[in-house]
XYZ file of C-alpha atoms in Angstrom:
349
model
C -6.135 -3.975 35.287
C -9.516 -5.245 34.121
C -9.683 -6.862 30.717
C -11.130 -4.819 27.877
C -14.141 -7.133 27.670
C -15.113 -6.376 31.267
C -15.274 -2.629 30.481
C -18.623 -3.263 28.754
C -21.274 -3.497 31.444
C -24.448 -5.588 31.138
C -26.433 -2.368 31.623
C -24.699 -0.776 28.621
C -25.655 -3.744 26.443
C -29.226 -3.811 27.749
C -29.669 -0.097 27.067
C -28.186 -0.436 23.575
C -30.406 -3.399 22.736
C -33.459 -1.459 23.899
C -32.591 1.519 21.699
C -31.687 -0.447 18.565
C -34.341 -3.149 18.648
C -36.811 -3.035 15.725
C -39.606 -2.459 18.253
C -38.033 0.740 19.584
C -39.319 3.938 17.983
C -37.066 6.834 18.827
C -38.801 9.433 16.719
C -42.416 10.326 16.108
C -45.505 9.765 18.221
C -43.984 6.885 20.174
C -40.674 8.552 20.928
C -38.565 6.617 23.401
C -38.505 8.236 26.836
C -35.692 10.773 27.130
C -34.599 8.935 30.257
C -33.748 5.910 28.115
C -31.370 7.786 25.802
C -29.927 9.701 28.757
C -29.233 6.439 30.565
C -27.469 4.978 27.534
C -25.486 8.183 27.029
C -24.163 7.891 30.576
C -23.259 4.223 30.010
C -21.622 5.091 26.672
C -19.442 7.767 28.246
C -18.364 5.417 31.020
C -17.569 2.647 28.528
C -15.622 5.039 26.293
C -13.494 6.299 29.171
C -12.840 2.763 30.430
C -11.909 1.449 26.971
C -9.627 4.408 26.259
C -7.876 3.733 29.570
C -7.633 0.013 28.780
C -6.072 0.801 25.403
C -3.550 3.161 26.952
C -2.598 0.755 29.735
C -2.614 -2.513 27.738
C 0.621 -4.462 28.097
C 0.177 -6.828 25.161
C -0.787 -6.528 21.501
C -3.754 -8.850 22.112
C -5.156 -6.608 24.847
C -4.638 -3.516 22.693
C -6.450 -5.207 19.816
C -9.435 -6.121 21.983
C -9.685 -2.573 23.325
C -9.461 -1.111 19.806
C -12.173 -3.411 18.471
C -14.456 -2.501 21.350
C -13.769 1.228 20.977
C -14.614 0.986 17.282
C -17.808 -0.886 18.150
C -18.753 1.609 20.874
C -18.306 4.496 18.423
C -20.456 2.621 15.898
C -23.101 2.064 18.584
C -23.247 5.819 19.244
C -23.716 6.520 15.526
C -26.378 3.819 15.214
C -28.330 5.469 18.044
C -27.838 8.904 16.442
C -29.173 7.562 13.147
C -32.167 6.001 14.852
C -32.894 9.317 16.566
C -32.895 11.254 13.303
C -34.669 8.714 11.065
C -38.378 8.357 10.663
C -40.102 5.333 12.232
C -40.386 3.654 8.849
C -36.650 3.934 8.058
C -34.936 3.991 11.437
C -33.736 0.397 11.305
C -33.632 -0.319 7.603
C -30.286 -1.927 6.772
C -29.052 -1.736 10.370
C -29.574 -5.369 11.299
C -26.148 -6.464 10.120
C -24.457 -3.433 11.685
C -26.197 -4.050 15.016
C -25.118 -7.695 15.041
C -21.529 -6.733 14.186
C -21.473 -4.077 16.908
C -22.796 -6.449 19.548
C -20.339 -9.210 18.627
C -17.423 -6.772 18.753
C -18.503 -5.472 22.147
C -18.987 -8.808 23.886
C -16.536 -11.044 21.992
C -13.835 -8.919 20.300
C -11.705 -12.012 19.707
C -14.331 -13.172 17.196
C -13.354 -10.258 14.959
C -9.620 -10.876 15.309
C -9.474 -14.420 13.939
C -7.798 -15.106 10.564
C -10.157 -15.328 7.616
C -7.553 -16.963 5.350
C -7.364 -20.740 5.470
C -3.887 -22.062 6.127
C -2.315 -23.741 3.082
C -1.777 -27.489 2.982
C 1.718 -28.360 4.121
C 4.218 -27.919 1.308
C 7.220 -27.246 3.486
C 7.730 -24.741 6.293
C 9.352 -22.149 4.033
C 6.705 -22.322 1.289
C 3.848 -22.224 3.792
C 5.355 -19.173 5.474
C 5.875 -17.361 2.165
C 2.278 -18.114 1.176
C 1.041 -16.725 4.502
C 3.136 -13.566 4.071
C 1.855 -12.979 0.536
C -1.789 -13.626 1.403
C -1.694 -11.495 4.544
C 0.007 -8.505 2.931
C -2.369 -8.529 -0.033
C -5.480 -8.982 2.108
C -4.531 -6.017 4.287
C -3.799 -3.847 1.243
C -7.028 -4.783 -0.563
C -9.136 -4.078 2.529
C -7.352 -0.779 3.149
C -7.851 0.374 -0.439
C -11.564 -0.508 -0.471
C -12.438 1.099 2.862
C -10.216 4.147 2.369
C -11.762 4.751 -1.064
C -15.290 4.448 0.361
C -14.493 6.826 3.218
C -12.898 9.404 0.931
C -15.877 9.199 -1.431
C -18.210 9.881 1.501
C -16.004 12.706 2.780
C -15.843 14.366 -0.619
C -19.611 14.834 -0.630
C -18.821 17.649 1.795
C -17.455 21.091 1.008
C -13.675 20.986 0.547
C -13.255 24.078 2.709
C -14.991 22.230 5.540
C -12.616 19.292 5.145
C -9.631 21.653 5.307
C -10.976 23.301 8.455
C -11.795 19.914 9.991
C -8.122 18.962 9.870
C -7.583 21.575 12.574
C -10.377 20.364 14.835
C -8.169 18.455 17.283
C -8.839 20.980 20.038
C -12.631 21.127 19.692
C -14.378 22.656 22.694
C -17.074 19.993 23.019
C -19.070 21.954 25.590
C -19.196 25.033 23.361
C -20.089 22.953 20.303
C -23.008 21.379 22.151
C -24.224 24.775 23.328
C -24.070 26.178 19.787
C -25.775 23.150 18.262
C -28.536 23.110 20.840
C -27.424 19.834 22.446
C -29.843 17.702 20.416
C -29.627 14.044 21.335
C -28.428 12.925 17.911
C -25.602 15.472 17.924
C -24.515 14.416 21.399
C -24.161 10.814 20.240
C -22.249 11.814 17.087
C -19.830 13.822 19.248
C -19.495 10.847 21.598
C -18.570 8.678 18.607
C -16.115 11.364 17.428
C -14.438 11.393 20.841
C -14.060 7.606 20.801
C -12.459 7.842 17.341
C -10.002 10.352 18.783
C -9.215 7.938 21.623
C -8.492 5.237 19.035
C -5.995 7.484 17.284
C -4.530 8.719 20.547
C -4.780 12.324 21.722
C -1.143 13.034 20.841
C -1.670 11.731 17.295
C -4.977 13.335 16.306
C -3.636 16.614 14.939
C -0.729 14.924 13.157
C -2.937 12.337 11.453
C -5.731 14.751 10.538
C -3.215 17.143 8.971
C -1.641 14.293 6.997
C -4.982 12.984 5.732
C -6.292 16.476 5.042
C -3.312 17.229 2.794
C -3.737 14.001 0.833
C -7.499 13.878 0.401
C -7.737 16.559 -2.304
C -5.570 14.427 -4.584
C -7.538 11.239 -4.005
C -10.817 11.790 -5.781
C -10.664 8.588 -7.873
C -10.379 5.025 -6.607
C -7.365 4.418 -8.861
C -5.617 7.346 -7.177
C -6.513 5.942 -3.761
C -5.152 2.528 -4.751
C -1.857 4.015 -5.884
C -1.590 6.098 -2.720
C -2.280 3.134 -0.409
C 0.128 0.917 -2.340
C 2.908 3.485 -1.904
C 1.992 4.050 1.721
C 2.008 0.356 2.669
C 4.866 -0.666 0.343
C 3.928 -4.351 0.617
C 5.905 -5.313 -2.504
C 9.194 -4.439 -0.861
C 8.109 -5.950 2.455
C 7.367 -9.225 0.655
C 10.683 -9.144 -1.215
C 12.589 -8.559 2.017
C 10.623 -11.295 3.759
C 11.247 -13.767 0.935
C 14.992 -13.062 1.084
C 14.998 -13.591 4.859
C 13.164 -16.911 4.529
C 15.338 -18.164 1.657
C 18.577 -17.374 3.468
C 17.462 -18.699 6.830
C 19.362 -21.873 7.751
C 17.848 -22.530 11.153
C 15.341 -25.229 12.095
C 12.088 -25.535 10.149
C 10.133 -25.295 13.383
C 11.056 -21.608 13.651
C 9.560 -20.957 10.228
C 6.503 -23.075 11.027
C 5.955 -21.112 14.231
C 5.822 -17.852 12.285
C 3.099 -18.912 9.842
C 0.119 -18.726 12.249
C 1.490 -15.469 13.694
C 1.526 -13.907 10.224
C -1.979 -15.184 9.429
C -3.221 -13.804 12.748
C -2.309 -10.319 11.500
C -4.645 -10.782 8.541
C -7.549 -11.487 10.899
C -6.527 -8.702 13.246
C -6.771 -6.085 10.513
C -9.808 -7.642 8.809
C -11.834 -7.285 12.009
C -10.852 -3.661 12.481
C -11.597 -2.986 8.813
C -15.157 -4.374 9.094
C -15.875 -2.002 11.936
C -14.363 1.023 10.177
C -16.516 0.237 7.132
C -19.596 0.045 9.381
C -18.663 3.364 10.994
C -18.405 5.021 7.582
C -21.880 3.798 6.587
C -23.421 4.890 9.892
C -21.709 8.296 9.786
C -23.005 8.852 6.261
C -26.534 8.229 7.533
C -26.164 10.343 10.663
C -24.772 13.344 8.778
C -28.092 13.714 6.916
C -29.672 15.159 10.066
C -30.418 18.865 9.641
C -28.526 19.850 12.778
C -25.384 18.119 11.490
C -25.649 20.097 8.259
C -25.755 23.365 10.218
C -22.473 25.332 10.125
C -20.034 25.596 11.628
C -19.927 22.746 14.145
C -22.151 20.119 12.513
C -20.248 19.760 9.209
C -16.900 20.214 10.947
C -17.508 17.362 13.376
C -18.690 15.033 10.606
C -15.748 15.944 8.363
C -13.307 15.496 11.230
C -14.781 12.055 11.918
C -14.184 11.057 8.296
C -10.558 12.211 8.529
C -10.044 10.267 11.744
C -11.477 7.103 10.174
C -9.258 7.460 7.084
C -6.223 8.065 9.272
C -7.015 5.125 11.544
C -7.565 2.794 8.586
C -4.278 3.757 6.916
C -2.039 3.760 9.969
C -3.561 0.595 11.386
C -2.991 -1.124 8.033
C 0.612 0.032 8.044
C 1.039 -1.088 11.637
C -0.025 -4.577 10.568
C 2.444 -4.784 7.677
C 5.414 -2.911 9.198
C 5.089 -1.586 12.733
C 8.498 0.117 12.839
C 8.084 2.901 10.277
C 5.572 4.940 12.313
C 6.510 4.369 15.965
C 3.818 6.788 17.171
C 1.240 4.249 15.931
C 2.683 0.915 17.053
C -0.095 -1.332 18.354
C 0.906 -4.762 16.975
C 4.057 -6.440 15.688
C 3.559 -6.210 11.913
C 4.561 -8.705 9.227
C 7.998 -7.219 8.604
C 8.651 -6.800 12.329
C 7.823 -10.450 13.072
C 10.082 -11.667 10.263
C 13.053 -9.493 11.180
C 12.792 -10.280 14.894
C 12.569 -14.033 14.270
C 14.944 -14.539 11.317
C 17.676 -11.929 11.644
C 20.450 -12.777 14.040
C 20.923 -10.191 16.780
């Protein structure tokens, strides 16, 4: 099987660069040729299918992580193009420079977004270093999850609550019919492409389950303090840390086994941090794209946008949980989480 990185063709990157460069004007008197957006759409669909297949067929956590990062970036690229198509020439690229750079890095070098951002502590003993890594990693994942989940819920709640309830049942969307009803405008096509990539990230078998779960919770989570409490209960990092500390304190094997675990735990911090950056970028780009008139037109426009928000919230939460304890939700098991690594390494079989 080809690596995830090779699923991104040079032509895809060239087309994306052409559409998102500050010199490109996609709307107004100097509208980019339709052939250019059509060519990128074809490349985007091919990349999405290839990355979804790579994610499904990946044999290692590293390969799954690379495919996920690239799928997130490809979805963000679709939304960036949609935003450029619906923005005026004077605003099309305002504030997108950082997002474009992040998207390109994630597409061509996903490993760059999977590296730990926490500096390893100076050696104080294998057990203390490991405990510090566990504490820092668990708290970093929780803080990122709270911030991004709160931002996504805030953006989602700008929409009608009835639309959000209906969006939770959008797993079986007839894309062809939606495009016919919406008039198949270019911007809408790219938003739907991004939506489909988000579904591939979740996994087709998981979409309905996760959207229902998020849809039920979102009405109760209007304040950031409520979101924080919800995420803290959902991740349960306090008990994971307590269990991990007990395992480390009672372990009487060689220090090298503890020392070997420290970089593995820290790697999980980077793994989630990279995903979180891309989810946050997706939320910002979706909030811009949804301002287009066609995406405010019922029923499909608001439903697709609302469904995308639910998918992003669900992905953020379940990916965070996967990184702290990958055994509790086996349907979303992409990496070996903190608790899983500790139990597998320190508990005698």
